[in-house]
Amino acid sequence: MTAVLPRRRLAALPATPRYIAGRIGQALLALFGVVTIVFFALRLSGDPARLLVPEGATAADIARVRDRLGLNDSLWHQYTTFLGDAVHGNLGYSYVQNRPATDLLAERLPYTANLAVAALVLSLLFGVTVGTVTALKRGRWQERVLMPIVLAGQAMPAFWTGLLLVLVFSVGLRWLPSTGYDGPLSLLLPSVTLAALSAAAIARVTRGAMLEQLAQDYVRTARAKGAGTWRLVTRHLARNTAIPVLTVAALELANLLGGAVVTEVIFAWPGLGQLTVQSVAARDFPVVQAIVLLASAVYVVVNLATDLLYGVIDRRVAAGGGTA
Amino acid sequence: MNGRSRLTVPLVIVGLYVLLAAFAPLLAPDDPNTVALARRLLPPQAHHLMGTDALGRDVLSRVMYGTRVSLLVAAAAVVVAGVAGVALGMVAGWRGGWLGALVMRIVDVVLSVPFFLLAVLVVAVLGPSLVNVVVCLAIVRWPRYARVAYSTTLQTRGRGFVRAATATGASGGWILVRHVLPEVLPVAIVVGTLEFGLMVVYEASLSFLGLGVQPPTASWGSILSDGQQYIATAWWLATFPGLALFVLVLAVNLLGDAARDRLDPAKRATVTRRRVFRRPRTAEAAA
């Protein structure tokens, strides 16, 4: 069997480069679009210089700031400069701290990455397990207990989940710290908060995919040949349900990155989310821009990687990419 | 739940919220903005069923008035994003060519930004206010509708009744409104229902961060933000507004699920089968 696998994959390979190139092109286009949106969003607000000067500044002060920021150049020139800088990894200087925005981001990124990865792992663990169990035990008590939890989870906004968790575990039981970063234990509440919404979504998609697969003939065949439930799930169903589950997990990353803003505020987590809110309050636009760009880049790249993974999981995708 | 109660129970709940929002001035026990420092942070009791906040305002009254903000913002955001998205998606699907490609590429781009972050950016730029929250949510969410309108228009374009209308000399605009829109609308309404719950959550999230509706106007998100500040002493601030929001979003989501199941061809088959099975009884009732 292992000898057959590489040969089959080779047969599909001539088709893949075009598929990969197409997807990479789409991803680059999306990133370019995001940079453009972010650039013009700032210009929409009117004169950034006016926001920067202290109250009661004279017209001459404003003019000086405009000059320093290059706002007197033509819009087109500003845009191309911004694009060029962005390509070179220069996302501007923080108005408030007068440091490169990328430096600020680099300081905060590990905390948010920590939180987001922990939340993604938690939501996948919970979502896939619950989705599989509710599909296999359709109409039984397991489904009747778990499905309402999933539905409730989808209606719980992150900030309420977080507040309730703090109320119960920090204020009430005093088991866990409520705020700040203080060892791995402090990661627990924020990551559960952040995971809740995505876990529900992943559970629903897993369940749907499982139900669809369970109705297929090969499941009956496997059963007839004496495969137990465990073997059926791990050997047959896992690979066939992996694509929708992976897709939704990659899409949920957007929710995780966005939800991190609220979650980090609740738990005083020193990551990018808090930096976002602080920068918005201080009207420190280059930092907000840089965060949105970084988050979009991560999101686009992860979704690109997922798409490319499809070909590895299900070789029909790679083959199909060539014929289309 | 069986087929009918799946639709009626959430519908009744949403209806109650609408009534609550409409008649908040009559139903609220107190003015939501009356500051009375003598009665600040009182726990729930007979006079203040949900307690009072840090300024001594009645939380129940504020939660009731908060319903108005939630429903208003969510409804306006869904309508604005829905109308814009459906119009752009239909034109893109109908005209195709460079215009269609351009619109759909913009859709791809907007959808590739984590939307809550984009919402935060837009509100930060526009400045926080009720109208700007609606504008911002519409900007972030219209691509959802554009996508379904686009694909439905593409499917409808080649169908017999559209080609017949073209053959009889009907103009493109007329065909879009008269023949294509009725195909797009049901799908867009299902998307809108599913989006509504999300919009409620977004508005509350933005208000929670101080980027939404500005004080002293009551919003569930801003009460919860107070709740976070006083979480060690005033549990009622962090629970009741969240509960109000949770029940509304749950009901709207169930409604959206039911509506989607109705539209889904795979599931529609089972509905029709049931209807066929029941036909004798309904025929009797009709007679």
Short mmCIF file of N, CA, C and O in Angstrom, two decimals, chain B residues 5-126:
data_model
loop_
_atom_site.label_atom_id
_atom_site.label_comp_id
_atom_site.label_asym_id
_atom_site.label_seq_id
_atom_site.Cartn_x
_atom_site.Cartn_y
_atom_site.Cartn_z
N SER B 5 -42.82 23.98 15.88
CA SER B 5 -42.36 24.75 17.03
C SER B 5 -40.93 25.25 16.81
O SER B 5 -40.50 26.20 17.44
N ARG B 6 -40.22 24.62 15.89
CA ARG B 6 -38.88 25.12 15.56
C ARG B 6 -38.96 26.53 15.03
O ARG B 6 -38.02 27.29 15.14
N LEU B 7 -40.07 26.85 14.39
CA LEU B 7 -40.21 28.18 13.81
C LEU B 7 -40.95 29.11 14.76
O LEU B 7 -40.59 30.27 14.90
N THR B 8 -42.00 28.60 15.43
CA THR B 8 -42.84 29.51 16.22
C THR B 8 -42.16 29.96 17.50
O THR B 8 -42.26 31.14 17.85
N VAL B 9 -41.46 29.06 18.21
CA VAL B 9 -40.87 29.46 19.49
C VAL B 9 -39.88 30.62 19.30
O VAL B 9 -40.02 31.66 19.95
N PRO B 10 -38.89 30.48 18.40
CA PRO B 10 -38.00 31.63 18.23
C PRO B 10 -38.70 32.86 17.70
O PRO B 10 -38.36 33.98 18.07
N LEU B 11 -39.73 32.65 16.85
CA LEU B 11 -40.47 33.79 16.30
C LEU B 11 -41.15 34.58 17.41
O LEU B 11 -41.13 35.82 17.44
N VAL B 12 -41.76 33.85 18.37
CA VAL B 12 -42.42 34.51 19.50
C VAL B 12 -41.40 35.28 20.32
O VAL B 12 -41.64 36.43 20.73
N ILE B 13 -40.24 34.67 20.55
CA ILE B 13 -39.21 35.33 21.36
C ILE B 13 -38.77 36.63 20.68
O ILE B 13 -38.70 37.69 21.31
N VAL B 14 -38.48 36.54 19.37
CA VAL B 14 -38.06 37.74 18.66
C VAL B 14 -39.16 38.79 18.70
O VAL B 14 -38.90 39.99 18.92
N GLY B 15 -40.43 38.34 18.56
CA GLY B 15 -41.56 39.25 18.62
C GLY B 15 -41.60 39.98 19.96
O GLY B 15 -41.85 41.19 20.02
N LEU B 16 -41.35 39.24 21.05
CA LEU B 16 -41.35 39.86 22.38
C LEU B 16 -40.28 40.94 22.48
O LEU B 16 -40.51 42.01 23.05
N TYR B 17 -39.10 40.66 21.91
CA TYR B 17 -38.03 41.66 21.93
C TYR B 17 -38.45 42.92 21.17
O TYR B 17 -38.18 44.04 21.60
N VAL B 18 -39.11 42.69 20.02
CA VAL B 18 -39.54 43.85 19.23
C VAL B 18 -40.53 44.69 20.02
O VAL B 18 -40.43 45.93 20.09
N LEU B 19 -41.50 44.03 20.69
CA LEU B 19 -42.47 44.75 21.51
C LEU B 19 -41.77 45.50 22.63
O LEU B 19 -42.06 46.66 22.92
N LEU B 20 -40.82 44.81 23.26
CA LEU B 20 -40.06 45.41 24.35
C LEU B 20 -39.36 46.68 23.88
O LEU B 20 -39.35 47.71 24.57
N ALA B 21 -38.77 46.59 22.68
CA ALA B 21 -38.05 47.74 22.16
C ALA B 21 -39.02 48.87 21.83
O ALA B 21 -38.79 50.03 22.17
N ALA B 22 -40.16 48.50 21.22
CA ALA B 22 -41.11 49.52 20.80
C ALA B 22 -41.72 50.24 22.00
O ALA B 22 -41.91 51.46 21.97
N PHE B 23 -42.03 49.49 23.05
CA PHE B 23 -42.73 50.08 24.19
C PHE B 23 -41.84 50.26 25.41
O PHE B 23 -42.34 50.32 26.54
N ALA B 24 -40.54 50.35 25.19
CA ALA B 24 -39.61 50.50 26.31
C ALA B 24 -39.99 51.66 27.24
O ALA B 24 -39.96 51.50 28.46
N PRO B 25 -40.38 52.82 26.70
CA PRO B 25 -40.74 53.93 27.62
C PRO B 25 -41.91 53.60 28.52
O PRO B 25 -41.99 54.09 29.64
N LEU B 26 -42.85 52.77 28.03
CA LEU B 26 -44.02 52.42 28.84
C LEU B 26 -43.69 51.31 29.82
O LEU B 26 -44.19 51.28 30.94
N LEU B 27 -42.84 50.37 29.40
CA LEU B 27 -42.59 49.17 30.20
C LEU B 27 -41.49 49.36 31.23
O LEU B 27 -41.50 48.74 32.29
N ALA B 28 -40.51 50.22 30.91
CA ALA B 28 -39.38 50.36 31.82
C ALA B 28 -39.84 50.96 33.14
O ALA B 28 -40.60 51.92 33.15
N PRO B 29 -39.39 50.38 34.26
CA PRO B 29 -39.82 50.87 35.57
C PRO B 29 -39.24 52.24 35.91
O PRO B 29 -39.74 52.93 36.78
N ASP B 30 -38.18 52.64 35.21
CA ASP B 30 -37.48 53.85 35.62
C ASP B 30 -36.90 54.51 34.37
O ASP B 30 -36.78 53.86 33.32
N ASP B 31 -36.52 55.77 34.48
CA ASP B 31 -35.80 56.39 33.38
C ASP B 31 -34.41 55.77 33.30
O ASP B 31 -33.74 55.63 34.33
N PRO B 32 -33.95 55.40 32.10
CA PRO B 32 -32.68 54.67 32.01
C PRO B 32 -31.47 55.56 32.30
O PRO B 32 -30.38 55.05 32.55
N ASN B 33 -31.65 56.87 32.26
CA ASN B 33 -30.49 57.75 32.39
C ASN B 33 -30.49 58.59 33.67
O ASN B 33 -29.66 59.47 33.83
N THR B 34 -31.45 58.33 34.56
CA THR B 34 -31.47 59.09 35.81
C THR B 34 -30.34 58.65 36.72
O THR B 34 -30.28 57.50 37.15
N VAL B 35 -29.46 59.57 37.00
CA VAL B 35 -28.33 59.27 37.87
C VAL B 35 -28.75 59.53 39.31
O VAL B 35 -29.34 60.56 39.62
N ALA B 36 -28.49 58.56 40.19
CA ALA B 36 -28.80 58.72 41.61
C ALA B 36 -27.71 58.03 42.41
O ALA B 36 -27.77 56.82 42.65
N LEU B 37 -26.73 58.80 42.78
CA LEU B 37 -25.55 58.21 43.41
C LEU B 37 -25.89 57.58 44.77
O LEU B 37 -25.16 56.70 45.23
N ALA B 38 -26.99 57.99 45.38
CA ALA B 38 -27.35 57.43 46.69
C ALA B 38 -27.67 55.94 46.56
O ALA B 38 -27.52 55.19 47.53
N ARG B 39 -28.10 55.52 45.37
CA ARG B 39 -28.48 54.10 45.23
C ARG B 39 -27.55 53.38 44.26
O ARG B 39 -27.96 52.51 43.51
N ARG B 40 -26.28 53.73 44.27
CA ARG B 40 -25.36 53.12 43.31
C ARG B 40 -25.00 51.68 43.68
O ARG B 40 -24.93 51.32 44.86
N LEU B 41 -24.85 50.84 42.64
CA LEU B 41 -24.44 49.44 42.77
C LEU B 41 -25.28 48.64 43.77
O LEU B 41 -24.75 47.88 44.57
N LEU B 42 -26.60 48.84 43.72
CA LEU B 42 -27.49 48.03 44.56
C LEU B 42 -27.69 46.68 43.90
O LEU B 42 -27.89 46.59 42.70
N PRO B 43 -27.63 45.58 44.66
CA PRO B 43 -27.92 44.27 44.08
C PRO B 43 -29.40 44.16 43.71
O PRO B 43 -30.21 44.99 44.15
N PRO B 44 -29.76 43.17 42.89
CA PRO B 44 -31.17 43.00 42.50
C PRO B 44 -32.09 42.94 43.71
O PRO B 44 -31.77 42.28 44.69
N GLN B 45 -33.20 43.65 43.64
CA GLN B 45 -34.18 43.70 44.72
C GLN B 45 -35.52 44.09 44.13
O GLN B 45 -35.62 44.32 42.93
N ALA B 46 -36.54 44.18 44.97
CA ALA B 46 -37.90 44.40 44.49
C ALA B 46 -37.99 45.64 43.60
O ALA B 46 -38.63 45.61 42.55
N HIS B 47 -37.34 46.74 43.99
CA HIS B 47 -37.47 47.98 43.21
C HIS B 47 -36.58 47.98 41.98
O HIS B 47 -36.87 48.66 41.01
N HIS B 48 -35.48 47.25 42.07
CA HIS B 48 -34.55 47.17 40.93
C HIS B 48 -34.27 45.70 40.66
O HIS B 48 -33.34 45.14 41.22
N LEU B 49 -35.09 45.11 39.80
CA LEU B 49 -35.02 43.66 39.61
C LEU B 49 -33.65 43.20 39.11
O LEU B 49 -33.23 42.08 39.35
N MET B 50 -32.96 44.08 38.38
CA MET B 50 -31.62 43.72 37.91
C MET B 50 -30.56 44.56 38.60
O MET B 50 -29.44 44.69 38.12
N GLY B 51 -30.91 45.19 39.70
CA GLY B 51 -29.94 46.00 40.44
C GLY B 51 -29.73 47.37 39.81
O GLY B 51 -30.45 47.76 38.88
N THR B 52 -28.72 48.09 40.30
CA THR B 52 -28.39 49.39 39.73
C THR B 52 -26.91 49.41 39.38
O THR B 52 -26.14 48.61 39.87
N ASP B 53 -26.54 50.37 38.51
CA ASP B 53 -25.14 50.44 38.08
C ASP B 53 -24.36 51.45 38.92
O ASP B 53 -24.86 51.96 39.93
N ALA B 54 -23.15 51.74 38.50
CA ALA B 54 -22.24 52.58 39.30
C ALA B 54 -22.76 54.00 39.47
O ALA B 54 -22.32 54.72 40.36
N LEU B 55 -23.69 54.41 38.59
CA LEU B 55 -24.26 55.75 38.72
C LEU B 55 -25.66 55.70 39.31
O LEU B 55 -26.38 56.68 39.29
N GLY B 56 -26.05 54.53 39.82
CA GLY B 56 -27.35 54.39 40.44
C GLY B 56 -28.50 54.28 39.44
O GLY B 56 -29.66 54.40 39.81
N ARG B 57 -28.19 54.03 38.16
CA ARG B 57 -29.26 53.88 37.17
C ARG B 57 -29.81 52.46 37.23
O ARG B 57 -29.08 51.50 37.49
N ASP B 58 -31.12 52.35 36.98
CA ASP B 58 -31.80 51.06 37.05
C ASP B 58 -31.37 50.18 35.87
O ASP B 58 -31.58 50.54 34.71
N VAL B 59 -30.77 49.01 36.16
CA VAL B 59 -30.21 48.17 35.10
C VAL B 59 -31.32 47.58 34.22
O VAL B 59 -31.18 47.51 33.00
N LEU B 60 -32.45 47.18 34.84
CA LEU B 60 -33.54 46.63 34.05
C LEU B 60 -33.98 47.63 32.98
O LEU B 60 -34.15 47.28 31.80
N SER B 61 -34.16 48.88 33.38
CA SER B 61 -34.59 49.90 32.42
C SER B 61 -33.55 50.08 31.32
O SER B 61 -33.88 50.24 30.14
N ARG B 62 -32.28 50.05 31.72
CA ARG B 62 -31.22 50.23 30.73
C ARG B 62 -31.14 49.04 29.77
O ARG B 62 -30.90 49.21 28.58
N VAL B 63 -31.38 47.84 30.30
CA VAL B 63 -31.39 46.67 29.42
C VAL B 63 -32.56 46.77 28.44
O VAL B 63 -32.42 46.48 27.24
N MET B 64 -33.72 47.25 28.93
CA MET B 64 -34.87 47.41 28.03
C MET B 64 -34.58 48.42 26.93
O MET B 64 -34.88 48.17 25.76
N TYR B 65 -34.03 49.56 27.30
CA TYR B 65 -33.69 50.55 26.28
C TYR B 65 -32.57 50.06 25.38
O TYR B 65 -32.51 50.40 24.21
N GLY B 66 -31.68 49.22 25.94
CA GLY B 66 -30.60 48.65 25.15
C GLY B 66 -31.14 47.79 24.02
O GLY B 66 -30.53 47.69 22.94
N THR B 67 -32.31 47.15 24.24
CA THR B 67 -32.95 46.36 23.19
C THR B 67 -33.17 47.19 21.94
O THR B 67 -32.99 46.72 20.82
N ARG B 68 -33.54 48.47 22.16
CA ARG B 68 -33.79 49.36 21.01
C ARG B 68 -32.53 49.50 20.17
O ARG B 68 -32.58 49.36 18.95
N VAL B 69 -31.42 49.81 20.83
CA VAL B 69 -30.17 50.01 20.11
C VAL B 69 -29.80 48.74 19.35
O VAL B 69 -29.49 48.77 18.16
N SER B 70 -29.86 47.60 20.05
CA SER B 70 -29.47 46.34 19.42
C SER B 70 -30.29 46.05 18.17
O SER B 70 -29.74 45.78 17.12
N LEU B 71 -31.63 46.10 18.33
CA LEU B 71 -32.50 45.75 17.20
C LEU B 71 -32.34 46.76 16.07
O LEU B 71 -32.28 46.40 14.89
N LEU B 72 -32.27 48.04 16.44
CA LEU B 72 -32.19 49.09 15.43
C LEU B 72 -30.90 48.95 14.62
O LEU B 72 -30.93 48.95 13.39
N VAL B 73 -29.78 48.83 15.32
CA VAL B 73 -28.50 48.75 14.62
C VAL B 73 -28.44 47.48 13.77
O VAL B 73 -28.06 47.52 12.60
N ALA B 74 -28.85 46.35 14.36
CA ALA B 74 -28.77 45.09 13.62
C ALA B 74 -29.67 45.13 12.39
O ALA B 74 -29.25 44.75 11.29
N ALA B 75 -30.91 45.63 12.56
CA ALA B 75 -31.83 45.67 11.43
C ALA B 75 -31.31 46.61 10.35
O ALA B 75 -31.29 46.26 9.16
N ALA B 76 -30.85 47.79 10.76
CA ALA B 76 -30.35 48.75 9.77
C ALA B 76 -29.13 48.19 9.05
O ALA B 76 -29.02 48.31 7.83
N ALA B 77 -28.23 47.54 9.81
CA ALA B 77 -27.02 47.00 9.19
C ALA B 77 -27.39 45.91 8.18
O ALA B 77 -26.84 45.87 7.08
N VAL B 78 -28.35 45.04 8.54
CA VAL B 78 -28.74 43.96 7.64
C VAL B 78 -29.38 44.55 6.38
O VAL B 78 -29.08 44.12 5.27
N VAL B 79 -30.24 45.57 6.56
CA VAL B 79 -30.93 46.14 5.40
C VAL B 79 -29.93 46.84 4.48
O VAL B 79 -29.91 46.61 3.27
N VAL B 80 -29.07 47.69 5.05
CA VAL B 80 -28.13 48.44 4.22
C VAL B 80 -27.16 47.48 3.51
O VAL B 80 -26.99 47.54 2.29
N ALA B 81 -26.56 46.56 4.29
CA ALA B 81 -25.63 45.62 3.68
C ALA B 81 -26.35 44.73 2.68
O ALA B 81 -25.82 44.44 1.60
N GLY B 82 -27.59 44.32 3.01
CA GLY B 82 -28.35 43.43 2.13
C GLY B 82 -28.70 44.10 0.82
O GLY B 82 -28.47 43.53 -0.26
N VAL B 83 -29.21 45.33 0.88
CA VAL B 83 -29.60 46.03 -0.34
C VAL B 83 -28.37 46.28 -1.22
O VAL B 83 -28.36 45.99 -2.41
N ALA B 84 -27.31 46.79 -0.59
CA ALA B 84 -26.09 47.08 -1.36
C ALA B 84 -25.51 45.79 -1.95
O ALA B 84 -25.18 45.73 -3.13
N GLY B 85 -25.41 44.76 -1.12
CA GLY B 85 -24.81 43.51 -1.57
C GLY B 85 -25.62 42.84 -2.67
O GLY B 85 -25.06 42.39 -3.68
N VAL B 86 -26.95 42.81 -2.49
CA VAL B 86 -27.81 42.16 -3.50
C VAL B 86 -27.73 42.92 -4.82
O VAL B 86 -27.57 42.33 -5.89
N ALA B 87 -27.80 44.27 -4.73
CA ALA B 87 -27.75 45.07 -5.96
C ALA B 87 -26.43 44.84 -6.70
O ALA B 87 -26.42 44.54 -7.89
N LEU B 88 -25.32 44.95 -5.98
CA LEU B 88 -24.02 44.79 -6.62
C LEU B 88 -23.84 43.37 -7.15
O LEU B 88 -23.34 43.16 -8.26
N GLY B 89 -24.25 42.38 -6.34
CA GLY B 89 -24.10 40.99 -6.76
C GLY B 89 -24.92 40.68 -8.01
O GLY B 89 -24.47 39.99 -8.92
N MET B 90 -26.16 41.23 -8.06
CA MET B 90 -27.02 40.96 -9.21
C MET B 90 -26.47 41.61 -10.47
O MET B 90 -26.43 40.99 -11.54
N VAL B 91 -26.03 42.86 -10.34
CA VAL B 91 -25.47 43.55 -11.51
C VAL B 91 -24.21 42.82 -11.99
O VAL B 91 -24.01 42.60 -13.19
N ALA B 92 -23.37 42.41 -11.02
CA ALA B 92 -22.14 41.69 -11.39
C ALA B 92 -22.48 40.39 -12.10
O ALA B 92 -21.85 40.03 -13.10
N GLY B 93 -23.48 39.68 -11.62
CA GLY B 93 -23.85 38.41 -12.22
C GLY B 93 -24.50 38.60 -13.59
O GLY B 93 -24.33 37.79 -14.49
N TRP B 94 -25.26 39.68 -13.73
CA TRP B 94 -26.00 39.91 -14.97
C TRP B 94 -25.08 40.43 -16.07
O TRP B 94 -25.08 39.92 -17.19
N ARG B 95 -24.27 41.47 -15.71
CA ARG B 95 -23.40 42.07 -16.71
C ARG B 95 -22.17 41.21 -16.99
O ARG B 95 -21.67 41.17 -18.11
N GLY B 96 -21.65 40.56 -15.94
CA GLY B 96 -20.43 39.78 -16.11
C GLY B 96 -19.29 40.68 -16.55
O GLY B 96 -19.24 41.85 -16.15
N GLY B 97 -18.40 40.17 -17.37
CA GLY B 97 -17.32 40.98 -17.94
C GLY B 97 -16.42 41.57 -16.87
O GLY B 97 -16.31 41.03 -15.78
N TRP B 98 -15.80 42.72 -17.20
CA TRP B 98 -14.84 43.32 -16.27
C TRP B 98 -15.54 43.84 -15.03
O TRP B 98 -15.01 43.77 -13.93
N LEU B 99 -16.79 44.33 -15.20
CA LEU B 99 -17.52 44.87 -14.05
C LEU B 99 -17.80 43.77 -13.03
O LEU B 99 -17.54 43.93 -11.83
N GLY B 100 -18.29 42.64 -13.55
CA GLY B 100 -18.57 41.52 -12.66
C GLY B 100 -17.32 41.03 -11.96
O GLY B 100 -17.32 40.79 -10.75
N ALA B 101 -16.23 40.95 -12.74
CA ALA B 101 -14.97 40.47 -12.17
C ALA B 101 -14.48 41.43 -11.08
O ALA B 101 -14.06 41.00 -10.01
N LEU B 102 -14.60 42.74 -11.37
CA LEU B 102 -14.14 43.75 -10.40
C LEU B 102 -14.92 43.63 -9.09
O LEU B 102 -14.33 43.55 -8.00
N VAL B 103 -16.26 43.58 -9.21
CA VAL B 103 -17.08 43.50 -8.00
C VAL B 103 -16.73 42.25 -7.19
O VAL B 103 -16.53 42.31 -5.97
N MET B 104 -16.61 41.12 -7.87
CA MET B 104 -16.37 39.88 -7.14
C MET B 104 -14.95 39.83 -6.55
O MET B 104 -14.74 39.21 -5.52
N ARG B 105 -13.99 40.51 -7.19
CA ARG B 105 -12.64 40.57 -6.58
C ARG B 105 -12.68 41.40 -5.30
O ARG B 105 -12.07 41.06 -4.30
N ILE B 106 -13.46 42.52 -5.35
CA ILE B 106 -13.59 43.34 -4.14
C ILE B 106 -14.22 42.51 -3.03
O ILE B 106 -13.81 42.56 -1.87
N VAL B 107 -15.23 41.71 -3.42
CA VAL B 107 -15.87 40.82 -2.44
C VAL B 107 -14.82 39.90 -1.80
O VAL B 107 -14.74 39.78 -0.58
N ASP B 108 -13.97 39.31 -2.64
CA ASP B 108 -12.93 38.41 -2.12
C ASP B 108 -12.02 39.13 -1.15
O ASP B 108 -11.65 38.59 -0.10
N VAL B 109 -11.65 40.36 -1.53
CA VAL B 109 -10.71 41.11 -0.68
C VAL B 109 -11.33 41.41 0.68
O VAL B 109 -10.74 41.15 1.72
N VAL B 110 -12.56 41.95 0.64
CA VAL B 110 -13.20 42.31 1.92
C VAL B 110 -13.36 41.08 2.80
O VAL B 110 -13.16 41.12 4.00
N LEU B 111 -13.69 39.95 2.15
CA LEU B 111 -13.89 38.73 2.93
C LEU B 111 -12.57 38.15 3.43
O LEU B 111 -12.57 37.24 4.25
N SER B 112 -11.43 38.65 2.92
CA SER B 112 -10.18 38.08 3.39
C SER B 112 -9.56 38.91 4.51
O SER B 112 -8.45 38.65 4.93
N VAL B 113 -10.29 39.91 4.99
CA VAL B 113 -9.84 40.63 6.19
C VAL B 113 -10.65 40.07 7.36
O VAL B 113 -11.86 39.92 7.23
N PRO B 114 -10.00 39.73 8.47
CA PRO B 114 -10.79 39.32 9.64
C PRO B 114 -11.78 40.42 9.98
O PRO B 114 -11.37 41.54 10.30
N PHE B 115 -13.09 40.13 9.84
CA PHE B 115 -14.07 41.23 9.75
C PHE B 115 -14.20 42.07 11.00
O PHE B 115 -14.48 43.25 10.92
N PHE B 116 -13.97 41.49 12.16
CA PHE B 116 -14.12 42.32 13.35
C PHE B 116 -13.02 43.37 13.40
O PHE B 116 -13.26 44.52 13.77
N LEU B 117 -11.83 42.99 12.98
CA LEU B 117 -10.73 43.95 12.94
C LEU B 117 -11.02 45.06 11.94
O LEU B 117 -10.75 46.23 12.19
N LEU B 118 -11.57 44.67 10.78
CA LEU B 118 -11.93 45.67 9.78
C LEU B 118 -12.98 46.61 10.36
O LEU B 118 -12.89 47.83 10.17
N ALA B 119 -13.95 46.05 11.08
CA ALA B 119 -14.99 46.87 11.70
C ALA B 119 -14.36 47.85 12.68
O ALA B 119 -14.71 49.04 12.70
N VAL B 120 -13.41 47.38 13.48
CA VAL B 120 -12.74 48.25 14.45
C VAL B 120 -12.01 49.37 13.72
O VAL B 120 -12.09 50.54 14.09
N LEU B 121 -11.33 49.02 12.63
CA LEU B 121 -10.60 50.03 11.84
C LEU B 121 -11.56 51.08 11.29
O LEU B 121 -11.31 52.28 11.40
N VAL B 122 -12.68 50.62 10.72
CA VAL B 122 -13.62 51.55 10.10
C VAL B 122 -14.22 52.49 11.14
O VAL B 122 -14.28 53.71 10.96
N VAL B 123 -14.64 51.92 12.27
CA VAL B 123 -15.22 52.77 13.31
C VAL B 123 -14.17 53.73 13.87
O VAL B 123 -14.44 54.90 14.14
N ALA B 124 -12.94 53.24 13.99
CA ALA B 124 -11.88 54.10 14.51
C ALA B 124 -11.69 55.30 13.60
O ALA B 124 -11.49 56.42 14.05
N VAL B 125 -11.80 55.06 12.29
CA VAL B 125 -11.59 56.14 11.34
C VAL B 125 -12.80 57.08 11.30
O VAL B 125 -12.65 58.30 11.32
N LEU B 126 -14.01 56.50 11.29
CA LEU B 126 -15.22 57.32 11.17
C LEU B 126 -15.57 58.00 12.48
O LEU B 126 -16.26 59.01 12.49
#
